[in-house]
Short mmCIF file of C-alpha atoms and ligand atoms in Angstrom, two decimals:
data_model
loop_
_atom_site.label_atom_id
_atom_site.label_comp_id
_atom_site.label_asym_id
_atom_site.label_seq_id
_atom_site.Cartn_x
_atom_site.Cartn_y
_atom_site.Cartn_z
CA UNK A 1 -6.73 105.59 46.89
CA UNK A 2 -4.23 106.85 44.33
CA UNK A 3 -3.56 104.21 41.72
CA UNK A 4 -1.27 106.43 39.67
CA UNK A 5 1.82 106.28 41.78
CA UNK A 6 4.87 106.92 39.64
CA UNK A 7 8.19 105.37 40.59
CA UNK A 8 10.37 107.64 42.70
CA UNK A 9 12.77 107.67 39.78
CA UNK A 10 10.08 109.15 37.59
CA UNK A 11 9.06 111.94 39.91
CA UNK A 12 12.43 113.29 41.02
CA UNK A 13 12.14 116.69 42.60
CA UNK A 14 15.53 118.09 41.78
CA UNK A 15 17.59 119.26 44.71
CA UNK A 16 15.09 118.85 47.54
CA UNK A 17 16.38 116.83 50.45
CA UNK A 18 14.61 115.00 53.21
CA UNK A 19 17.40 115.20 55.75
CA UNK A 20 19.86 117.62 57.24
CA UNK A 21 23.18 116.39 58.47
CA UNK A 22 24.75 117.85 61.59
CA UNK A 23 27.52 120.31 60.83
CA UNK A 24 30.57 118.37 59.76
CA UNK A 25 33.51 118.28 62.10
CA UNK A 26 35.78 116.80 59.46
CA UNK A 27 36.54 118.09 55.97
CA UNK A 28 34.28 116.86 53.17
CA UNK A 29 35.65 113.93 51.23
CA UNK A 30 34.86 112.51 47.85
CA UNK A 31 33.16 109.51 49.42
CA UNK A 32 30.32 111.39 51.07
CA UNK A 33 26.73 111.52 49.95
CA UNK A 34 27.25 114.46 47.60
CA UNK A 35 29.62 112.28 45.64
CA UNK A 36 26.86 109.69 45.39
CA UNK A 37 24.30 112.24 44.26
CA UNK A 38 26.61 113.85 41.77
CA UNK A 39 27.59 110.60 40.18
CA UNK A 40 24.34 108.67 40.16
CA UNK A 41 20.81 109.68 39.32
CA UNK A 42 19.53 109.32 42.85
CA UNK A 43 16.22 111.17 43.05
CA UNK A 44 15.83 113.46 46.05
CA UNK A 45 12.66 114.26 47.97
CA UNK A 46 11.39 115.88 51.08
CA UNK A 47 10.41 113.53 53.88
CA UNK A 48 6.59 113.85 53.49
CA UNK A 49 6.82 112.97 49.80
CA UNK A 50 8.70 109.77 50.61
CA UNK A 51 6.38 108.86 53.49
CA UNK A 52 3.29 109.37 51.32
CA UNK A 53 4.79 107.45 48.41
CA UNK A 54 5.45 104.34 50.45
CA UNK A 55 2.24 104.59 52.46
CA UNK A 56 0.23 104.73 49.22
CA UNK A 57 2.13 101.77 47.82
CA UNK A 58 1.45 99.80 51.01
CA UNK A 59 -2.30 100.17 50.39
CA UNK A 60 -1.90 98.16 47.19
CA UNK A 61 -0.90 95.07 49.13
CA UNK A 62 -3.31 92.24 49.67
CA UNK A 63 -2.74 90.02 52.65
CA UNK A 64 -4.51 87.87 55.22
CA UNK A 65 -5.08 91.07 57.17
CA UNK A 66 -7.00 92.56 54.21
CA UNK A 67 -9.54 89.83 53.55
CA UNK A 68 -9.95 86.10 52.94
CA UNK A 69 -6.92 84.65 51.13
CA UNK A 70 -8.11 81.26 49.87
CA UNK A 71 -4.83 80.08 48.37
CA UNK A 72 -5.06 76.28 48.25
CA UNK A 73 -2.02 74.24 49.31
CA UNK A 74 -0.63 77.32 51.06
CA UNK A 75 -2.70 77.67 54.26
CA UNK A 76 -2.75 81.45 54.29
CA UNK A 77 -4.33 81.94 57.67
CA UNK A 78 -4.53 84.84 60.05
CA UNK A 79 -1.59 85.21 62.41
CA UNK A 80 -2.68 86.57 65.79
CA UNK A 81 -0.65 89.70 66.49
CA UNK A 82 0.04 88.76 70.09
CA UNK A 83 2.57 86.18 68.89
CA UNK A 84 4.54 88.91 67.14
CA UNK A 85 4.53 90.83 70.42
CA UNK A 86 5.88 87.82 72.26
CA UNK A 87 8.63 87.33 69.68
CA UNK A 88 9.59 90.98 70.24
CA UNK A 89 9.97 90.68 74.03
CA UNK A 90 13.39 92.04 74.88
CA UNK A 91 14.54 88.91 76.68
CA UNK A 92 14.14 87.06 73.38
CA UNK A 93 14.95 89.66 70.78
CA UNK A 94 18.10 90.89 72.57
CA UNK A 95 19.51 87.46 73.34
CA UNK A 96 22.34 86.17 71.19
CA UNK A 97 22.79 82.56 70.11
CA UNK A 98 26.47 82.70 71.04
CA UNK A 99 25.61 83.36 74.69
CA UNK A 100 26.61 80.52 76.93
CA UNK A 101 23.88 77.90 77.42
CA UNK A 102 23.71 78.91 81.08
CA UNK A 103 22.57 82.39 80.09
CA UNK A 104 20.12 81.14 77.43
CA UNK A 105 18.05 78.71 79.47
CA UNK A 106 14.78 80.46 78.59
CA UNK A 107 15.42 80.44 74.85
CA UNK A 108 16.65 76.85 74.93
CA UNK A 109 13.58 75.83 76.91
CA UNK A 110 11.37 77.35 74.21
CA UNK A 111 13.21 75.38 71.52
CA UNK A 112 13.14 72.15 73.50
CA UNK A 113 9.48 72.40 74.45
CA UNK A 114 8.32 73.38 70.99
CA UNK A 115 10.12 70.29 69.71
CA UNK A 116 8.30 68.21 72.36
CA UNK A 117 4.92 69.68 71.33
CA UNK A 118 5.59 68.92 67.66
CA UNK A 119 6.56 65.34 68.56
CA UNK A 120 3.33 64.99 70.53
CA UNK A 121 1.23 66.45 67.69
CA UNK A 122 2.81 64.15 65.09
CA UNK A 123 3.41 61.04 67.21
CA UNK A 124 7.08 60.98 66.25
CA UNK A 125 10.19 60.28 68.37
CA UNK A 126 12.61 63.09 67.61
CA UNK A 127 12.80 66.47 65.93
CA UNK A 128 15.05 69.14 64.43
CA UNK A 129 14.05 72.80 64.38
CA UNK A 130 16.86 73.90 62.08
CA UNK A 131 15.27 73.81 58.59
CA UNK A 132 14.12 77.22 57.40
CA UNK A 133 11.22 76.14 55.17
CA UNK A 134 9.15 73.20 54.03
CA UNK A 135 11.35 72.45 51.04
CA UNK A 136 14.40 72.71 53.30
CA UNK A 137 12.82 70.11 55.60
CA UNK A 138 12.31 67.83 52.60
CA UNK A 139 15.95 68.24 51.64
CA UNK A 140 17.07 67.47 55.20
CA UNK A 141 14.92 64.34 55.20
CA UNK A 142 16.27 63.13 51.86
CA UNK A 143 19.83 63.70 53.13
CA UNK A 144 18.96 61.60 56.18
CA UNK A 145 17.50 58.84 53.98
CA UNK A 146 20.70 58.89 51.94
CA UNK A 147 22.91 58.61 55.03
CA UNK A 148 20.73 55.89 56.54
CA UNK A 149 21.20 53.67 53.48
CA UNK A 150 24.87 54.51 53.15
CA UNK A 151 25.46 53.32 56.72
CA UNK A 152 23.63 50.11 55.90
CA UNK A 153 25.66 49.76 52.71
CA UNK A 154 22.53 49.58 50.63
CA UNK A 155 22.62 51.18 47.22
CA UNK A 156 19.15 52.65 46.82
CA UNK A 157 18.92 55.15 44.01
CA UNK A 158 15.25 55.97 43.52
CA UNK A 159 12.49 57.83 45.33
CA UNK A 160 8.81 57.30 44.49
CA UNK A 161 6.60 60.37 44.24
CA UNK A 162 2.90 60.45 43.32
CA UNK A 163 2.05 62.57 40.28
CA UNK A 164 -0.13 64.81 42.46
CA UNK A 165 2.81 65.90 44.66
CA UNK A 166 3.95 69.45 45.33
CA UNK A 167 6.83 70.39 43.00
CA UNK A 168 9.28 70.75 45.86
CA UNK A 169 9.17 66.97 46.50
CA UNK A 170 10.85 65.84 43.25
CA UNK A 171 13.19 68.84 43.46
CA UNK A 172 14.38 67.86 46.96
CA UNK A 173 14.89 64.20 46.03
CA UNK A 174 16.76 65.15 42.85
CA UNK A 175 19.03 67.58 44.71
CA UNK A 176 20.13 64.66 46.90
CA UNK A 177 21.05 62.64 43.85
CA UNK A 178 18.01 60.36 43.86
CA UNK A 179 16.20 59.43 40.68
CA UNK A 180 12.49 60.20 40.86
CA UNK A 181 9.91 57.66 39.73
CA UNK A 182 6.45 59.13 39.34
CA UNK A 183 3.61 56.98 40.67
CA UNK A 184 0.18 57.70 39.16
CA UNK A 185 -2.84 58.28 41.42
CA UNK A 186 -6.13 56.62 40.45
CA UNK A 187 -9.27 58.21 39.02
CA UNK A 188 -10.67 58.86 42.52
CA UNK A 189 -7.56 60.90 43.33
CA UNK A 190 -6.00 58.29 45.61
CA UNK A 191 -2.59 56.67 45.78
CA UNK A 192 -3.29 52.94 45.65
CA UNK A 193 -1.28 50.26 47.52
CA UNK A 194 -1.25 47.89 44.53
CA UNK A 195 0.29 50.60 42.33
CA UNK A 196 2.96 51.43 44.93
CA UNK A 197 3.67 47.71 45.23
CA UNK A 198 4.40 47.52 41.49
CA UNK A 199 6.98 50.31 41.74
CA UNK A 200 8.55 49.26 45.04
CA UNK A 201 11.71 47.17 45.03
CA UNK A 202 15.17 47.08 46.66
CA UNK A 203 16.47 49.93 44.50
CA UNK A 204 13.93 52.31 46.03
CA UNK A 205 15.01 54.37 49.05
CA UNK A 206 11.49 55.42 49.86
CA UNK A 207 8.37 57.32 48.97
CA UNK A 208 7.33 60.93 49.53
CA UNK A 209 3.64 61.19 50.40
CA UNK A 210 1.58 64.27 51.10
CA UNK A 211 -1.41 63.54 53.28
CA UNK A 212 -3.92 65.06 52.81
CA UNK A 213 -2.71 65.23 49.24
CA UNK A 214 -2.70 68.28 47.03
CA UNK A 215 -6.20 67.37 45.81
CA UNK A 216 -7.46 68.09 49.31
CA UNK A 217 -8.21 64.39 49.94
CA UNK A 218 -7.12 62.15 52.78
CA UNK A 219 -5.11 59.15 51.56
CA UNK A 220 -7.18 56.27 52.92
CA UNK A 221 -4.54 53.61 52.20
CA UNK A 222 -1.65 55.41 53.87
CA UNK A 223 -1.01 52.60 56.35
CA UNK A 224 -1.00 49.84 53.73
CA UNK A 225 1.34 51.91 51.54
CA UNK A 226 3.77 52.45 54.44
CA UNK A 227 3.70 48.70 55.16
CA UNK A 228 4.53 47.88 51.53
CA UNK A 229 7.45 50.32 51.43
CA UNK A 230 8.79 49.11 54.79
CA UNK A 231 8.49 45.45 53.77
CA UNK A 232 11.00 46.13 50.98
CA UNK A 233 13.32 48.01 53.36
CA UNK A 234 12.34 51.51 52.19
CA UNK A 235 11.46 54.61 54.21
CA UNK A 236 8.37 56.82 54.10
CA UNK A 237 8.56 60.58 53.98
CA UNK A 238 5.44 62.55 54.84
CA UNK A 239 5.10 66.06 53.43
CA UNK A 240 3.39 67.69 56.41
CA UNK A 241 2.77 71.11 54.88
CA UNK A 242 -0.93 70.24 55.02
CA UNK A 243 -1.00 69.57 58.76
CA UNK A 244 -3.79 72.07 59.43
CA UNK A 245 -6.61 69.51 58.91
CA UNK A 246 -4.91 66.78 60.96
CA UNK A 247 -4.17 68.68 64.19
CA UNK A 248 -5.46 66.65 67.10
CA UNK A 249 -7.18 64.16 64.77
CA UNK A 250 -4.51 61.62 63.92
CA UNK A 251 -0.83 61.19 64.67
CA UNK A 252 1.01 60.67 61.43
CA UNK A 253 3.59 58.57 63.30
CA UNK A 254 0.86 55.96 63.83
CA UNK A 255 0.35 55.68 60.06
CA UNK A 256 3.92 54.52 59.49
CA UNK A 257 5.58 57.77 58.39
CA UNK A 258 9.32 57.79 59.21
CA UNK A 259 10.09 61.49 58.66
CA UNK A 260 7.91 64.52 58.11
CA UNK A 261 8.38 68.24 57.82
CA UNK A 262 5.93 70.74 59.26
CA UNK A 263 5.47 74.25 57.91
CA UNK A 264 5.34 76.49 60.98
CA UNK A 265 4.63 79.35 58.56
CA UNK A 266 1.46 77.64 57.38
CA UNK A 267 -0.03 75.95 60.42
CA UNK A 268 1.51 77.68 63.43
CA UNK A 269 1.07 81.42 63.18
CA UNK A 270 3.88 82.90 61.16
CA UNK A 271 3.04 85.08 58.16
CA UNK A 272 3.50 83.06 55.01
CA UNK A 273 4.69 84.56 51.77
CA UNK A 274 6.24 87.94 51.23
CA UNK A 275 9.70 86.63 51.93
CA UNK A 276 9.72 86.66 55.74
CA UNK A 277 11.49 83.89 57.63
CA UNK A 278 9.72 80.56 57.98
CA UNK A 279 10.55 77.25 59.61
CA UNK A 280 10.21 73.65 58.47
CA UNK A 281 11.00 71.44 61.48
CA UNK A 282 11.41 67.75 60.69
CA UNK A 283 10.02 65.07 63.00
CA UNK A 284 11.43 61.55 62.73
CA UNK A 285 11.06 58.05 64.08
CA UNK A 286 13.83 56.57 66.23
CA UNK A 287 15.56 54.86 63.32
CA UNK A 288 16.48 58.27 61.88
CA UNK A 289 17.29 60.12 65.14
CA UNK A 290 21.06 59.73 64.80
CA UNK A 291 21.05 61.43 61.41
CA UNK A 292 19.22 64.61 62.44
CA UNK A 293 21.05 67.91 61.91
CA UNK A 294 23.43 68.90 64.69
CA UNK A 295 23.38 70.51 67.21
CA UNK A 296 20.04 69.69 68.78
CA UNK A 297 18.57 71.04 72.01
CA UNK A 298 18.55 68.59 74.92
CA UNK A 299 17.43 68.59 78.55
CA UNK A 300 19.35 66.72 81.26
CA UNK A 301 16.69 67.03 83.93
CA UNK A 302 18.13 70.31 85.28
CA UNK A 303 19.47 72.28 82.33
CA UNK A 304 18.78 72.78 78.67
CA UNK A 305 21.88 72.54 76.47
CA UNK A 306 23.04 72.38 72.87
CA UNK A 307 24.15 68.86 72.06
CA UNK A 308 26.99 68.70 69.55
CA UNK A 309 27.80 65.05 70.11
CA UNK A 310 26.10 63.57 67.06
CA UNK A 311 28.71 61.65 65.05
CA UNK A 312 26.22 60.26 62.52
CA UNK A 313 24.42 63.56 61.92
CA UNK A 314 24.05 64.95 58.39
CA UNK A 315 25.56 68.11 59.90
CA UNK A 316 24.36 71.65 60.28
CA UNK A 317 21.72 72.96 57.86
CA UNK A 318 21.15 76.43 59.33
CA UNK A 319 23.04 78.99 61.37
CA UNK A 320 22.58 78.54 65.13
CA UNK A 321 19.16 77.07 65.94
CA UNK A 322 17.14 77.86 62.85
CA UNK A 323 14.73 80.79 62.76
CA UNK A 324 14.21 81.20 66.49
CA UNK A 325 11.49 83.87 66.31
CA UNK A 326 9.34 81.59 64.13
CA UNK A 327 9.70 78.70 66.58
CA UNK A 328 8.84 81.09 69.41
CA UNK A 329 5.65 82.22 67.65
CA UNK A 330 4.70 78.58 67.03
CA UNK A 331 5.29 77.76 70.70
CA UNK A 332 3.17 80.69 71.76
CA UNK A 333 0.41 79.73 69.30
CA UNK A 334 0.38 76.08 70.43
CA UNK A 335 0.21 77.07 74.11
CA UNK A 336 -2.51 79.64 73.50
CA UNK A 337 -4.64 77.05 71.67
CA UNK A 338 -3.98 74.06 73.90
CA UNK A 339 -4.80 70.54 72.76
CA UNK A 340 -8.52 71.30 72.49
CA UNK A 341 -7.89 74.46 70.49
CA UNK A 342 -5.66 72.64 68.00
CA UNK A 343 -8.31 70.01 67.51
CA UNK A 344 -10.92 72.68 66.90
CA UNK A 345 -8.69 74.27 64.25
CA UNK A 346 -8.67 71.12 62.15
CA UNK A 347 -12.39 70.55 62.62
CA UNK A 348 -13.32 74.06 61.53
CA UNK A 349 -10.80 74.11 58.66
CA UNK A 350 -12.32 70.92 57.24
CA UNK A 351 -15.88 72.07 57.85
CA UNK A 352 -15.22 75.38 56.10
CA UNK A 353 -13.72 73.74 53.02
CA UNK A 354 -16.63 71.32 52.73
CA UNK A 355 -19.16 74.10 53.20
CA UNK A 356 -17.67 75.97 50.24
CA UNK A 357 -17.53 72.74 48.28
CA UNK A 358 -21.19 71.89 48.73
CA UNK A 359 -22.41 75.46 48.19
CA UNK A 360 -20.47 75.86 44.94
CA UNK A 361 -20.95 72.34 43.58
CA UNK A 362 -23.89 73.45 41.43
CA UNK A 363 -21.83 76.22 39.80
CA UNK A 364 -18.36 74.73 39.39
CA UNK A 365 -17.17 71.29 38.40
CA UNK A 366 -15.68 69.16 41.19
CA UNK A 367 -13.39 66.50 39.70
CA UNK A 368 -13.25 64.19 42.74
CA UNK A 369 -16.34 63.10 44.55
CA UNK A 370 -14.92 62.38 48.01
CA UNK A 371 -15.37 64.84 50.85
CA UNK A 372 -12.63 67.43 51.12
CA UNK A 373 -10.19 67.86 53.93
CA UNK A 374 -8.92 71.44 54.37
CA UNK A 375 -9.10 72.51 50.73
CA UNK A 376 -11.42 71.93 47.81
CA UNK A 377 -10.60 71.44 44.16
CA UNK A 378 -12.70 72.79 41.27
CA UNK A 379 -12.17 73.10 37.53
CA UNK A 380 -13.54 75.42 34.83
CA UNK A 381 -15.24 72.54 32.98
CA UNK A 382 -18.74 74.11 33.15
CA UNK A 383 -17.47 77.56 32.10
CA UNK A 384 -15.11 76.29 29.40
CA UNK A 385 -18.06 75.57 27.11
CA UNK A 386 -18.80 79.29 27.09
CA UNK A 387 -15.19 80.31 26.60
CA UNK A 388 -14.36 81.19 30.20
CA UNK A 389 -11.22 79.75 31.77
CA UNK A 390 -9.85 79.29 35.27
CA UNK A 391 -7.67 82.34 34.63
CA UNK A 392 -10.74 84.47 33.82
CA UNK A 393 -12.42 83.31 37.04
CA UNK A 394 -9.31 84.25 39.03
CA UNK A 395 -9.17 87.68 37.39
CA UNK A 396 -12.87 88.20 38.12
CA UNK A 397 -12.14 87.67 41.81
CA UNK A 398 -9.60 90.49 41.80
CA UNK A 399 -12.28 92.91 40.56
CA UNK A 400 -14.45 91.77 43.45
CA UNK A 401 -11.75 92.51 46.01
CA UNK A 402 -10.74 88.92 46.79
CA UNK A 403 -7.36 87.30 46.23
CA UNK A 404 -7.67 84.43 43.74
CA UNK A 405 -7.16 80.84 44.88
CA UNK A 406 -4.29 78.69 43.61
CA UNK A 407 -4.85 78.12 39.90
CA UNK A 408 -3.65 75.44 37.46
CA UNK A 409 -2.37 73.34 40.38
CA UNK A 410 -2.11 70.46 41.01
CA UNK A 411 -0.88 69.67 37.53
CA UNK A 412 -2.64 66.29 37.34
CA UNK A 413 -6.00 68.03 37.06
CA UNK A 414 -6.38 70.26 34.04
CA UNK A 415 -7.61 73.83 34.60
CA UNK A 416 -7.87 73.33 38.35
CA UNK A 417 -8.42 75.90 41.03
CA UNK A 418 -7.82 75.01 44.64
CA UNK A 419 -9.53 76.84 47.49
CA UNK A 420 -8.45 76.70 51.12
CA UNK A 421 -10.63 78.90 53.33
CA UNK A 422 -8.85 77.91 56.61
CA UNK A 423 -10.46 77.87 60.04
CA UNK A 424 -10.23 81.66 60.37
CA UNK A 425 -13.22 82.44 58.21
CA UNK A 426 -16.59 82.97 59.83
CA UNK A 427 -19.80 81.76 58.24
CA UNK A 428 -20.44 85.32 57.08
CA UNK A 429 -17.05 85.55 55.42
CA UNK A 430 -17.56 82.16 53.72
CA UNK A 431 -20.98 83.28 52.45
CA UNK A 432 -19.33 86.40 51.04
CA UNK A 433 -16.77 84.29 49.19
CA UNK A 434 -19.44 81.90 47.94
CA UNK A 435 -21.64 84.79 46.70
CA UNK A 436 -18.70 86.19 44.78
CA UNK A 437 -17.98 82.86 43.11
CA UNK A 438 -21.66 82.48 42.19
CA UNK A 439 -21.67 86.02 40.80
CA UNK A 440 -18.68 85.12 38.62
CA UNK A 441 -20.36 81.93 37.38
CA UNK A 442 -23.39 84.05 36.40
CA UNK A 443 -21.29 86.71 34.75
CA UNK A 444 -19.59 83.95 32.75
CA UNK A 445 -22.98 83.09 31.32
CA UNK A 446 -24.50 86.52 30.80
CA UNK A 447 -21.59 88.89 30.32
CA UNK A 448 -18.57 86.75 29.52
CA UNK A 449 -16.66 89.54 27.79
CA UNK A 450 -16.55 91.50 31.03
CA UNK A 451 -14.89 88.54 32.72
CA UNK A 452 -12.41 88.17 29.89
CA UNK A 453 -11.42 91.82 30.34
CA UNK A 454 -11.06 91.53 34.12
CA UNK A 455 -9.51 92.86 36.21
CA UNK A 456 -10.37 96.45 35.40
CA UNK A 457 -10.42 97.83 38.93
CA UNK A 458 -6.90 96.87 39.97
CA UNK A 459 -3.66 98.83 39.78
CA UNK A 460 -2.53 96.76 36.82
CA UNK A 461 -5.19 95.32 34.56
CA UNK A 462 -5.02 92.13 32.51
CA UNK A 463 -1.49 91.68 31.26
CA UNK A 464 -0.03 89.43 28.61
CA UNK A 465 1.66 87.12 31.09
CA UNK A 466 3.87 85.42 28.52
CA UNK A 467 5.12 88.73 27.21
CA UNK A 468 5.65 90.01 30.74
CA UNK A 469 7.77 86.96 31.55
CA UNK A 470 9.76 87.04 28.31
CA UNK A 471 10.32 90.78 28.05
CA UNK A 472 10.21 92.24 31.53
CA UNK A 473 10.41 96.02 31.64
CA UNK A 474 12.42 96.84 34.72
CA UNK A 475 12.43 100.49 35.62
CA UNK A 476 14.25 102.31 38.36
CA UNK A 477 17.70 100.79 38.11
CA UNK A 478 20.51 102.95 39.43
CA UNK A 479 22.09 104.16 36.23
CA UNK A 480 25.61 105.50 36.24
CA UNK A 481 25.96 108.81 34.40
CA UNK A 482 27.87 108.35 31.19
C1 PLP B 1 4.04 74.83 50.91
C2 PLP B 1 4.31 73.42 50.59
C3 PLP B 1 5.64 72.94 50.52
C4 PLP B 1 6.86 73.83 50.58
O1 PLP B 1 6.99 74.64 51.70
P1 PLP B 1 7.94 75.93 51.64
O2 PLP B 1 8.02 76.40 53.04
O3 PLP B 1 7.27 76.89 50.72
O4 PLP B 1 9.27 75.50 51.12
C5 PLP B 1 5.82 71.59 50.30
N1 PLP B 1 4.78 70.75 50.13
C6 PLP B 1 3.50 71.18 50.17
C7 PLP B 1 2.37 70.21 50.00
C8 PLP B 1 3.22 72.53 50.40
O5 PLP B 1 1.95 72.96 50.42
#
């Protein structure tokens, strides 16, 4: 592997070209490519040089297809390639959303049925597939809450959010004009009904709860909390980004959740991260159905159709029907797993996280004693005494060929690192991860300087992250010739 790959701008090869145009049938004009090359420093290369440059760069990527990617809160799991194939089938990829419903029955059926599956999985009454991401689903839900109270002529200004929540929750509520009141979790990591009760009154529109929470723990009092919020007329939002450990185990609708987003790009087989499209469908209870984004996909017993007749809707939140290919991959994944398969996913995901937890408990501090759900939280408390931090542990993983877990999150736990192995990892792969973590704990004790210098085997070694953020050096801009 060549780790000394200069930028194309730095290795310009003069007047080489990688293409040859057909002979021109019209006279050359100023606006052709020569004009570009003469007036800007565009480097020129032969085709093999360009192919090798980008192929080498691609080998520097780390992804779920490289090795375990234990990024807590993010569910970075393997996406079976067959679902990409299905999304590429010509009947789907060549169809256009402006085609008449009559000519799009297959695509509409996919949308409708995926919505039905998600309703079944969550135990909710209705669904929108429009939102493009988890945070977008949160925003849609907060807009619906707002409209719901406006219709009822209730002036509710505040949303309650536990201090362990994902940062997108307060951002979404704030963007809708709600004030955020932070509710503290207790020392066991749980949101307690009596605390919610203290904060809950008629000025509160609702609460945003993530279950399992970002500490990797199931909220045992979820039902009581929902009852308290409902008794004061409020609504409950469930952040369903962590659905992986609940599949086939419980229906969140039964717990009292009124609206919840699901990250198809975490749980249902779409690559997550790297900027590709995602989808954050929102499932709701009946009382919010009228406010869902419009149009929705309906079935009249014979035909599937787009339903635009939604006078109370918050409106459109995405072009056409959301990110269709992501919904299609989710549909394909759900059907390939079946109900039993989905249940197995959650069982194995939880088992894997707890296996890592127990095996590493002797080496790393675990701040909360309860069993984990799909992810497990550690801190650097044992290593801190010898001058090794969570950051050093993460950097040590890079030298051992593994992507670090989520670090310094959630914010309520100092120096945390959050590991989510997912159901994809075999026992052998988990043992490999565990051995690496144990090796790092030992290196912290016997050769701590080496860990402080890590990573030394990566393309870029330890950087001053503050400096890098404050004074970024951006090379390769297109510079006009002066
Ligand atoms: C990932 C995540 C989100 C946000 O999802 P995006 O698709 O990245 O917008 C929200 N809440 C939790 C708990 C998450 O893990």
